[in-house]
C-alpha positions as CSV (number, residue, x, y, z in Angstrom):
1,X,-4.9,0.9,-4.0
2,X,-6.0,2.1,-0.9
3,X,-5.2,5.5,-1.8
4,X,-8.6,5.7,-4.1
5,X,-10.1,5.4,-0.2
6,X,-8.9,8.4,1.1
7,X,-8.9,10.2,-2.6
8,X,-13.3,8.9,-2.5
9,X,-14.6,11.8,-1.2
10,X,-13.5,14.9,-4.1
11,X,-13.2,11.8,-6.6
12,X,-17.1,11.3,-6.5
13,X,-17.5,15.0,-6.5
14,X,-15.4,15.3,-9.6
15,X,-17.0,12.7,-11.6
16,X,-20.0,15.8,-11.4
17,X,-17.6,18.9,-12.4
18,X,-15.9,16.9,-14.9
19,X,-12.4,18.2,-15.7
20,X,-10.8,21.0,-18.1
21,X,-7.9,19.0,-19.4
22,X,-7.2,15.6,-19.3
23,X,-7.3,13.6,-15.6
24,X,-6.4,10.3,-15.0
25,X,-6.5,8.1,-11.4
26,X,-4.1,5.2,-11.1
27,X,-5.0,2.9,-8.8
28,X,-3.1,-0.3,-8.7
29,X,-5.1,-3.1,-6.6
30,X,-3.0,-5.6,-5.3
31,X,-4.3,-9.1,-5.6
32,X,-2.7,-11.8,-3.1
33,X,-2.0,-8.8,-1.0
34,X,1.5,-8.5,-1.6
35,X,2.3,-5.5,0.3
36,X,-1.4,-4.2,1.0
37,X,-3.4,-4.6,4.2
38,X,-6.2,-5.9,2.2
39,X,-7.4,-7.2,-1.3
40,X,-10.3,-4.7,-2.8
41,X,-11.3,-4.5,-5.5
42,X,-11.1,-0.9,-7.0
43,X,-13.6,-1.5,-10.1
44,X,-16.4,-1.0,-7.8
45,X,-15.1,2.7,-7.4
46,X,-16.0,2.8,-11.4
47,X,-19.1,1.8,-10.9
48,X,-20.2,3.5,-7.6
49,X,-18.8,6.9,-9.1
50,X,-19.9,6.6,-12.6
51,X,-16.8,7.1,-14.1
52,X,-14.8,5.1,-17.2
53,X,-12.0,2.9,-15.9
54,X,-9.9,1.1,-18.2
55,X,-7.1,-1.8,-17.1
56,X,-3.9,-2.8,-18.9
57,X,-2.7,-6.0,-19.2
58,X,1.3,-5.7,-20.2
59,X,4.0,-2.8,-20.4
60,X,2.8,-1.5,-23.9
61,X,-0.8,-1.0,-22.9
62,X,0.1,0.7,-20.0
63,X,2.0,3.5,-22.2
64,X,-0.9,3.1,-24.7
65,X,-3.6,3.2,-22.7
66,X,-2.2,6.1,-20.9
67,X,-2.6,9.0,-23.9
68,X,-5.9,7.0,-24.6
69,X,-7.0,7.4,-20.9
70,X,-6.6,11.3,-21.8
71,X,-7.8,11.7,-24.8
72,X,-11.2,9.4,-23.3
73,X,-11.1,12.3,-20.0
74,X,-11.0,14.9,-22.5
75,X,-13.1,13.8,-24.8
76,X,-16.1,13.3,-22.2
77,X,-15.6,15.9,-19.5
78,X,-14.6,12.8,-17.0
79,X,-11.8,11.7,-14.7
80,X,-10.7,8.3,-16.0
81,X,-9.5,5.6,-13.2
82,X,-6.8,3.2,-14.9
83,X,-6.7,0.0,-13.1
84,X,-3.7,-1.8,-12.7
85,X,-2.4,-4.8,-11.2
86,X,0.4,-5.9,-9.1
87,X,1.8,-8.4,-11.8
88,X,1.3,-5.8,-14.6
89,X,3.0,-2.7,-12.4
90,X,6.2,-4.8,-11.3
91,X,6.8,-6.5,-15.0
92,X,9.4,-5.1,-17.7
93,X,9.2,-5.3,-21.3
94,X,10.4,-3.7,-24.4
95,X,7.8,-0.9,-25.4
96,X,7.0,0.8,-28.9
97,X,7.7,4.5,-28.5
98,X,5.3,7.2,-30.4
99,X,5.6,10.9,-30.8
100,X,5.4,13.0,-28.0
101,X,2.7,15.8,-28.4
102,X,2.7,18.3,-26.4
103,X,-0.9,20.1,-25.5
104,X,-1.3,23.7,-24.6
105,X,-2.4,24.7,-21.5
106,X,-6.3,25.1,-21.8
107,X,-8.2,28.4,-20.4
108,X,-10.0,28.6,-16.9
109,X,-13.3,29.7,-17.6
110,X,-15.4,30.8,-14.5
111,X,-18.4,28.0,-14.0
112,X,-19.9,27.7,-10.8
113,X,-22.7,25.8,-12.2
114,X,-20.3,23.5,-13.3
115,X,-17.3,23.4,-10.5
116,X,-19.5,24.4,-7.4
117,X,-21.1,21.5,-5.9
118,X,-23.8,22.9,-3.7
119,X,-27.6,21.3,-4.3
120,X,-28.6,23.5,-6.3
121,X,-26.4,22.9,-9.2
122,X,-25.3,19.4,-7.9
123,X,-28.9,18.5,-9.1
124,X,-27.7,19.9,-13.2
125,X,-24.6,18.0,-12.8
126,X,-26.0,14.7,-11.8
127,X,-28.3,14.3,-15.5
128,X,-24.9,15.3,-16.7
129,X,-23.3,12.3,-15.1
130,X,-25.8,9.9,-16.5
131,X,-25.4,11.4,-19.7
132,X,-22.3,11.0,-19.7
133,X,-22.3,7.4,-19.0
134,X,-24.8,6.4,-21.5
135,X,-22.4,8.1,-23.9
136,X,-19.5,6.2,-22.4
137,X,-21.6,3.1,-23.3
138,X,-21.7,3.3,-26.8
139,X,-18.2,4.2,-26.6
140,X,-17.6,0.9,-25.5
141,X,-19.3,-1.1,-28.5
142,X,-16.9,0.4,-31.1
143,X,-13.3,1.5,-29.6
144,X,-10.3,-0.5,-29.9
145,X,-9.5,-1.0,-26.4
146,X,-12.0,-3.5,-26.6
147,X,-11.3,-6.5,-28.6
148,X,-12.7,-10.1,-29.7
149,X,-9.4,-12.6,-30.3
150,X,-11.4,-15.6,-32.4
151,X,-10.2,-19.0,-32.1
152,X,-11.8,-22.6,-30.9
153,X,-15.4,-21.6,-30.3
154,X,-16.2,-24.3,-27.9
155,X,-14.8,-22.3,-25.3
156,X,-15.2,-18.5,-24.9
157,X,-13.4,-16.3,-22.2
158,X,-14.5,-12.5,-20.9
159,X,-11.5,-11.1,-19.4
160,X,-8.9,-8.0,-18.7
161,X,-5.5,-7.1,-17.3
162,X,-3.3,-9.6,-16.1
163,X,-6.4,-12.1,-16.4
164,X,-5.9,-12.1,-20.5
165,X,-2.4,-13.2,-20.0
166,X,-2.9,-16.4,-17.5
167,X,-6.1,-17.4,-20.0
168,X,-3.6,-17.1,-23.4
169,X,-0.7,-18.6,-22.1
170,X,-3.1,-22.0,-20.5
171,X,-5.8,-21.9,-23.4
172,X,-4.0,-21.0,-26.0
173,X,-6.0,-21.7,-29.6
174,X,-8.0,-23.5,-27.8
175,X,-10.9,-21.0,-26.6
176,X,-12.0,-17.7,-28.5
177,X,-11.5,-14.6,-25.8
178,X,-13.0,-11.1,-25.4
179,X,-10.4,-9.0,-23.8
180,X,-11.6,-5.7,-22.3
181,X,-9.7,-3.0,-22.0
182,X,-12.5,-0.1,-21.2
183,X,-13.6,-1.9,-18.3
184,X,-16.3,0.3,-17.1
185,X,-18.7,0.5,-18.6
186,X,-19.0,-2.8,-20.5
187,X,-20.4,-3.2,-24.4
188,X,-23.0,-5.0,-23.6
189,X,-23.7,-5.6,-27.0
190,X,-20.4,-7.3,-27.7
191,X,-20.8,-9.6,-24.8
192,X,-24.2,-10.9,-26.2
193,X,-22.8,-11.4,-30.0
194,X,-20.0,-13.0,-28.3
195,X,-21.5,-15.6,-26.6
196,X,-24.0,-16.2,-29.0
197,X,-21.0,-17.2,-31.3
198,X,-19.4,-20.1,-28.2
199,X,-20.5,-23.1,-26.8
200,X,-19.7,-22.5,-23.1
201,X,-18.7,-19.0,-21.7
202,X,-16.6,-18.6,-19.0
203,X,-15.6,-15.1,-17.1
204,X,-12.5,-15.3,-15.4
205,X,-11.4,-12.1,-13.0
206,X,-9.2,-11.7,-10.6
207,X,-10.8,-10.8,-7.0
208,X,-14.9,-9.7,-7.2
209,X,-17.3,-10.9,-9.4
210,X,-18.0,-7.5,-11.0
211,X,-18.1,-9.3,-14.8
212,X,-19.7,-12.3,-14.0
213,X,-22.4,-10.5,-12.5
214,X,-23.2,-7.9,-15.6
215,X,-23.1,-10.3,-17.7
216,X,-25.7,-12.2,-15.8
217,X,-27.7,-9.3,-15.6
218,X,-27.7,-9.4,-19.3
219,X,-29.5,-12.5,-19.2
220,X,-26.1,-14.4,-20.8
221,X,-25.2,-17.9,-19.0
222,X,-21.8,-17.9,-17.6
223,X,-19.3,-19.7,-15.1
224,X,-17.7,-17.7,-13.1
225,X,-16.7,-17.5,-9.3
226,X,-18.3,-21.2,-9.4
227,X,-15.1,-22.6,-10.6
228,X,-12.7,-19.8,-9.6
229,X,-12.1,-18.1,-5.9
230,X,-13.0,-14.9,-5.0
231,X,-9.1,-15.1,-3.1
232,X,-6.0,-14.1,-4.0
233,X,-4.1,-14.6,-7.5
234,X,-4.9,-16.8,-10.6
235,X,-2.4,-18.7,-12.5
236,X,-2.2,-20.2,-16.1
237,X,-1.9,-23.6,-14.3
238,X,-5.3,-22.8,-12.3
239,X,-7.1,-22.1,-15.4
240,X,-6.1,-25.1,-17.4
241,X,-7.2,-27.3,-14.5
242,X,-10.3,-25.7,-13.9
243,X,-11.5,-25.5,-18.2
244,X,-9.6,-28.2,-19.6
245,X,-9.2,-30.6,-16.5
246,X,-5.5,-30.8,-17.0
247,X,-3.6,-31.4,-13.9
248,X,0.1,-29.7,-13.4
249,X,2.9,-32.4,-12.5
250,X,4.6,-30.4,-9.8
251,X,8.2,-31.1,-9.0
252,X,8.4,-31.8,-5.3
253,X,10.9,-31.3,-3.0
254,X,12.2,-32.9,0.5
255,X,13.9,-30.2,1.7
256,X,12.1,-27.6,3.9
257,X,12.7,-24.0,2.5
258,X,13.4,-22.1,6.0
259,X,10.4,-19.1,6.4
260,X,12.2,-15.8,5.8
261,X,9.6,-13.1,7.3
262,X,10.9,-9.6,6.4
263,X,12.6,-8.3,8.9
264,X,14.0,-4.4,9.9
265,X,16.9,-3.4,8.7
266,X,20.6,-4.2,11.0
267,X,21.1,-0.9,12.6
268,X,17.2,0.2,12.1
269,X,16.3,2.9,15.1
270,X,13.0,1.5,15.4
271,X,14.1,-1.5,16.9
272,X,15.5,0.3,20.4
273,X,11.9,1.6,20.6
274,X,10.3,-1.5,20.4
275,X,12.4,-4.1,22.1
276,X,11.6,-1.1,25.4
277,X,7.6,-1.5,24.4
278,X,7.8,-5.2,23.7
279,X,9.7,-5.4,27.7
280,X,6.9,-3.0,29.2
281,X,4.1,-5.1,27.9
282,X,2.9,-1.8,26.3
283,X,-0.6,-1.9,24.2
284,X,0.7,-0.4,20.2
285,X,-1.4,1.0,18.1
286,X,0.5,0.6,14.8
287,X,0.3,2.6,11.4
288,X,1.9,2.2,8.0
289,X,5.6,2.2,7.3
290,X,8.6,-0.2,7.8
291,X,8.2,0.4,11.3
292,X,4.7,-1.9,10.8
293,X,7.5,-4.7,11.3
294,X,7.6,-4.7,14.9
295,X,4.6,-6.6,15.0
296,X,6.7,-9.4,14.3
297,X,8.9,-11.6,16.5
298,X,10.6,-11.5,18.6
299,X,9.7,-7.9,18.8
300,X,5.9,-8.8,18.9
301,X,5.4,-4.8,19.9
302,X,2.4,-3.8,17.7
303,X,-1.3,-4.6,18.7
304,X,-2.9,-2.5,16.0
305,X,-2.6,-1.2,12.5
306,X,-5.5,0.0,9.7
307,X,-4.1,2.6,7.5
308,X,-1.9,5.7,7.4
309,X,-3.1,7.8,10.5
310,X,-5.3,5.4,12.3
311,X,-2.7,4.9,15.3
312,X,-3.4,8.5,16.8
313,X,-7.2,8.4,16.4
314,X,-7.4,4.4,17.3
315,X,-4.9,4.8,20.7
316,X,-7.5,8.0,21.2
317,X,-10.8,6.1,21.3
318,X,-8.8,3.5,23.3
319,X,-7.8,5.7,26.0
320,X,-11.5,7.1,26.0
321,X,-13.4,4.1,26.5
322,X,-10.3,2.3,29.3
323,X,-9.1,5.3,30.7
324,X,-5.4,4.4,32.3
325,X,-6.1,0.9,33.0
326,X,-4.1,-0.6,30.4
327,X,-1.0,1.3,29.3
328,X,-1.0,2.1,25.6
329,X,0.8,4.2,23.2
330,X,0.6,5.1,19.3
331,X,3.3,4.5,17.0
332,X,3.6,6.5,13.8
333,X,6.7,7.6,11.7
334,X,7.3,11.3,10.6
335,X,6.2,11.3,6.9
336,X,2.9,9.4,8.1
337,X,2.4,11.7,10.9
338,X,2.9,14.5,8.1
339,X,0.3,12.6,5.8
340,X,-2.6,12.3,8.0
341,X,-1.5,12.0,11.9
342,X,-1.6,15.4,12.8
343,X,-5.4,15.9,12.7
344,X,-5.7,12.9,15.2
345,X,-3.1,14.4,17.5
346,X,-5.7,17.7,17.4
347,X,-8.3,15.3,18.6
348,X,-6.7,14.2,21.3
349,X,-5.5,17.6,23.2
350,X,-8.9,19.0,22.3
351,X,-11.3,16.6,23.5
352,X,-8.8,16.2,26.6
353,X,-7.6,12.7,25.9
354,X,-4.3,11.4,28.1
355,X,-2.6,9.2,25.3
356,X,1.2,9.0,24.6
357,X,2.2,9.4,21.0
358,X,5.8,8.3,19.7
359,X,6.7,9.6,16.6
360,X,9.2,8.0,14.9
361,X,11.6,10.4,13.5
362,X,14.0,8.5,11.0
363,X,14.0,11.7,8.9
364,X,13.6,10.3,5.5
365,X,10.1,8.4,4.1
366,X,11.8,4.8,4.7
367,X,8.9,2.4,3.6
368,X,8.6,3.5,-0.6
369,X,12.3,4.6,-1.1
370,X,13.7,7.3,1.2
371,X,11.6,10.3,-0.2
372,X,11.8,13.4,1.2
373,X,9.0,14.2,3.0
374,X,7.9,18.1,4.8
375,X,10.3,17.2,7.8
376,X,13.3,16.6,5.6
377,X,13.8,20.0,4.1
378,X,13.9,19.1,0.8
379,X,11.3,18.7,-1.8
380,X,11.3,15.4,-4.3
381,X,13.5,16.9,-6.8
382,X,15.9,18.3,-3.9
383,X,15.0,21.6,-3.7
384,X,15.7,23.2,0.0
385,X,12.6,24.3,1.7
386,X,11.6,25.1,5.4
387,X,11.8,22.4,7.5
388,X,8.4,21.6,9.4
389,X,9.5,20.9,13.0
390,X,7.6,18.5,14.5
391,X,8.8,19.4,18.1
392,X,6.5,23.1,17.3
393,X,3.7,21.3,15.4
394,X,2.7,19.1,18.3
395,X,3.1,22.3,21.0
396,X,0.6,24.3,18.2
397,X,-1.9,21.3,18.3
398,X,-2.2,21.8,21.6
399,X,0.5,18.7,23.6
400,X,2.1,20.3,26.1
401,X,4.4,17.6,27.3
402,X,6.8,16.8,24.0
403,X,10.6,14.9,24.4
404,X,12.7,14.0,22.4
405,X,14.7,10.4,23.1
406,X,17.7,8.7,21.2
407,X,16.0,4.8,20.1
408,X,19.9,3.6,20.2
409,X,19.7,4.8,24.1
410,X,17.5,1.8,25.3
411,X,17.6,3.6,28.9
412,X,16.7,6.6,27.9
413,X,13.6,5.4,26.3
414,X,12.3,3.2,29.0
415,X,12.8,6.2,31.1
416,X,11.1,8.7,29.1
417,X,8.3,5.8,28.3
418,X,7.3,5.4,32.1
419,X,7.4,8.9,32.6
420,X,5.1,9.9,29.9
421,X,2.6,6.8,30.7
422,X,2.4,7.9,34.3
423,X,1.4,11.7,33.0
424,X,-2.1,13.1,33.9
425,X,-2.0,14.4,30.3
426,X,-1.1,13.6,27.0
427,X,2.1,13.3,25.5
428,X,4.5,13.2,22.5
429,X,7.5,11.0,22.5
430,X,9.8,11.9,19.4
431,X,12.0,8.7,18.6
432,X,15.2,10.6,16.5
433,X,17.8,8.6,14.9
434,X,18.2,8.6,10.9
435,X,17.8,6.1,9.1
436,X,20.6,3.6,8.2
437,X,20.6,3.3,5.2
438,X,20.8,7.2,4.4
439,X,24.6,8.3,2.8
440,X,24.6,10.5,5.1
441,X,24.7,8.6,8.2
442,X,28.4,8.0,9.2
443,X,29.2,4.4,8.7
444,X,30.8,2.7,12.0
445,X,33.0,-0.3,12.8
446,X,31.1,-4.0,12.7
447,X,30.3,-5.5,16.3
448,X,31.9,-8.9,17.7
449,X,31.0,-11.7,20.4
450,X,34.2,-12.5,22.4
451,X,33.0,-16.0,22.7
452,X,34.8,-16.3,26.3
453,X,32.3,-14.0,28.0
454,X,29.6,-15.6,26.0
455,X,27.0,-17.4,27.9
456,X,24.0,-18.3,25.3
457,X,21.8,-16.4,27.1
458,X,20.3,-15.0,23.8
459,X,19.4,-11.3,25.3
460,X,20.8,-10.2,21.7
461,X,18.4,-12.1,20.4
462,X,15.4,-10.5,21.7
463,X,16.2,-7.6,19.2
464,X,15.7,-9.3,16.5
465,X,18.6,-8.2,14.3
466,X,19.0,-10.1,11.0
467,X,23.0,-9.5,11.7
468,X,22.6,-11.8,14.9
469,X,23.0,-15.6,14.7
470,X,23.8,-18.9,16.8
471,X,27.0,-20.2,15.9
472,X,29.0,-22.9,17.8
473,X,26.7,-23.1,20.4
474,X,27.3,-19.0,21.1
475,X,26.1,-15.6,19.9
476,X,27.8,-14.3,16.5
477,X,27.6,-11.3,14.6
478,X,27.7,-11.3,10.4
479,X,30.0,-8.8,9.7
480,X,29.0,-8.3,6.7
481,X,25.5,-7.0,8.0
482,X,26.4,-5.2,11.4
483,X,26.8,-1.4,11.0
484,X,28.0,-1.2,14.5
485,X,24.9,0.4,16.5
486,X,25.6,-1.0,19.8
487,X,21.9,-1.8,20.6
488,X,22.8,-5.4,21.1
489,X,25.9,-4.6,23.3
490,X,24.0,-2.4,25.9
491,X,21.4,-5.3,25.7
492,X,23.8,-8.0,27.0
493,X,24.9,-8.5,30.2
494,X,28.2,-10.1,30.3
495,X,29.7,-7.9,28.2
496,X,30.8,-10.4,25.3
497,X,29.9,-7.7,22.5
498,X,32.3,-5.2,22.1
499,X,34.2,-3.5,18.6
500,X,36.2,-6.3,16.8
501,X,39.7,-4.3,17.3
502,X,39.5,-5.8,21.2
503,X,38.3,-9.3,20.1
């Protein structure tokens, strides 16, 4: 979801232009912040922008809702943003098929008045907007996406997405439920006969108060955020306590589930890197990737991290208001720096900044699935292209001092590390291993602990390799998970880890 933030800017512009064929905007919040660094939520976007969002709640409306999304963006000049959820984007279900129709290719027709946001026709565009939005309103009274599901009237329920699932599976027969799915705007009209027909209306959303609050405006009593947090994920469970006062029976358990915290993977370059920061007591300003997991122990090498690109521009702002008094360095991989690091690197050799940016060059996009990326060569469908160096993009921005150092050579990068922080300029550090888990990394023998040398000292340890573990008392390796790096054995220093052919 935070995607929609850096899309804001040309996505309130375009809600002005409008669109010449269909456009659609995913954008899939993630309550309970699975795997996001924070919990918005994106329906504001519809309202701040003026612009239709509609939000599925299973597998089938988010194929259906799709082709009507298009047909709504066609049929009112608009960009349409089609909320989803985190529950709704990872389920799986069987899914009714229709005909696909294809659409030709529609005519540009020149329009500046229309597509040329300057002042002077911004000023047309915007009584266009809240045209268009009144229109969208009435929309909303009569389309389908929009239903009333009538049951026990005692109890009514305003809800979408994911929301409508937890409420049917916990209320059941028992409570009469609008569903939306045309979430922005909302038919108001429907909302008032609707709770004119119930005793006691409840709205239940996940995250902000956004219905609640509308249908306050509309002069409608509801309970809302009273009973339900503003935090996290609901539950069917939650909402059954909360309505009907009936209390789950959990099943308890004695035993203490061990905390598994994600971890890189055995063999990851990134962890040379920062087991050398983590021993230098280096400041890290982080960014986004699988490399954000060095923040964790025993690594603990990452002070900082926002969004994709904020490591440059953050270590930059750093430097400028400490100067060299605390050592610090930005970390940011080689799609990322691609994405949106290179404009922050700019910054820094042209307002004379003295920061050390490491890149870290795994040459693949590791995070979302090993997509290719501008430094890979390739395009998504595996097309060859020219390879971006990054080596000749960080000399044209202006860095004079750029190295490249091997992560598996521990040495080498504390070496290269000192160096660069003890420069009177800045600097670029290119960390360049592949990734492990490409096929085309050669695959190499598993490690071993001769358990003779062996003296607990738990050095290994400090690398914090999943393949690494205490046994007996002494350091042993899962040979099922080494891939035979040799970070751990240039780490220890008695020599116990070594190939198993000599063990």
């Amino acid at each position: 979801h935070v995607g929609l933030n850096v899309a804001a800017d040309p996505v309130f512009t375009a809600s002005y232009t409008g669109v010449n064929g269909g456009m659609i905007l995913a954008v899939a919040d993630d309550q309970g912040m699975h795997s996001s660094q924070n919990e918005q939520d994106s329906r504001h976007y519809a309202q701040a922008a003026k612009l239709p969002m509609m939000e599925p709640s299973d597998s089938q409306e988010c194929k259906e809702f799709v082709k009507a999304a298009y047909e709504l963006s066609e049929e009112f000049d608009t960009p349409v943003l089609l909320r989803l959820s985190t529950r709704v984007s990872h389920s799986q279900s069987m899914v009714e098929e229709c005909p696909r129709e294809e659409q030709p290719l529609k005519d540009y027709v020149k329009n500046p008045q229309k597509y040329v946001m300057m002042p002077a026709f911004a000023k047309g565009r915007h009584v266009a907007v809240e045209q268009r939005i009144e229109a969208l309103a009435r929309f909303a009274e009569t389309t389908g996406l929009n239903r009333i599901e009538w049951a026990d009237t005692k109890i009514g329920v305003i809800c979408s997405g994911i929301a409508y699932q937890y409420v049917k599976e916990a209320l059941g027969e028992k409570a009469s439920v609008l569903k939306l799915g045309l979430i922005h705007p909302l038919p108001e009209r429907m909302i008032r006969d609707f709770a004119q027909k119930v005793d006691k209306l409840y709205v239940i959303e996940e995250l902000d108060d956004i219905f609640e609050t509308q249908v306050k405006k509309l002069g409608i009593a509801c309970e809302g955020k009273a009973l339900f947090t503003k935090l996290g994920e609901y539950s069917p469970q939650m909402i059954a306590e909360k309505i009907l006062g009936e209390k789950t029976d959990y099943r308890t358990f004695d035993e203490e589930v061990p905390v598994r915290p994600p971890v890189m993977c055995p063999g990851c370059p990134h962890r040379g890197l920062y087991y050398v920061l983590s021993k230098l007591k280096v400041m890290v300003s982080g960014d986004i990737g699988c490399y954000t997991l060095g923040a964790t122990a025993p690594l603990n090498a990452m002070d900082t991290c926002v969004c994709m690109g904020a490591s440059i521009s953050a270590l930059h702002g750093f430097n400028k208001a400490r100067g060299m008094q605390d050592r610090s360095v930005a970390v940011i991989g080689d799609s990322t720096f691609m994405h949106s690091g290179m404009t922050g690197l700019v910054n820094i050799a042209y307002n004379k900044g003295n920061s050390t940016v490491i890149i870290l060059d795994n040459r693949i996009t590791g995070m979302t699935g090993h997509q290719d990326n501008p430094t890979t060569g390739h395009t998504l469908k595996g097309e060859e292209v020219p390879q971006v160096n990054i080596e000749a993009v960080c000399r044209a921005a202006g860095i004079q001092r750029v190295r490249v150092v091997d992560p598996y050579d521990v040495a080498q990068v504390e070496a290269a590390l000192k160096e660069e922080l003890a420069a009177p300029e800045p600097s670029v550090i290119i960390s360049r291993r592949p990734c492990v888990l490409l096929k085309s990394v050669p695959k190499k023998a598993s490690l071993a602990v001769d358990k003779d040398k062996c003296r607990a000292c738990k050095a290994c340890f400090k690398i914090g390799c999943p393949a690494i573990h205490m046994e007996d008392g002494k350091a042993a390796i899962d040979t099922t998970l080494c891939v035979g790096c040799g970070l751990c054995a240039s780490l220890c220093p008695f020599h116990a880890i070594g190939s198993q052919e000599v063990r």
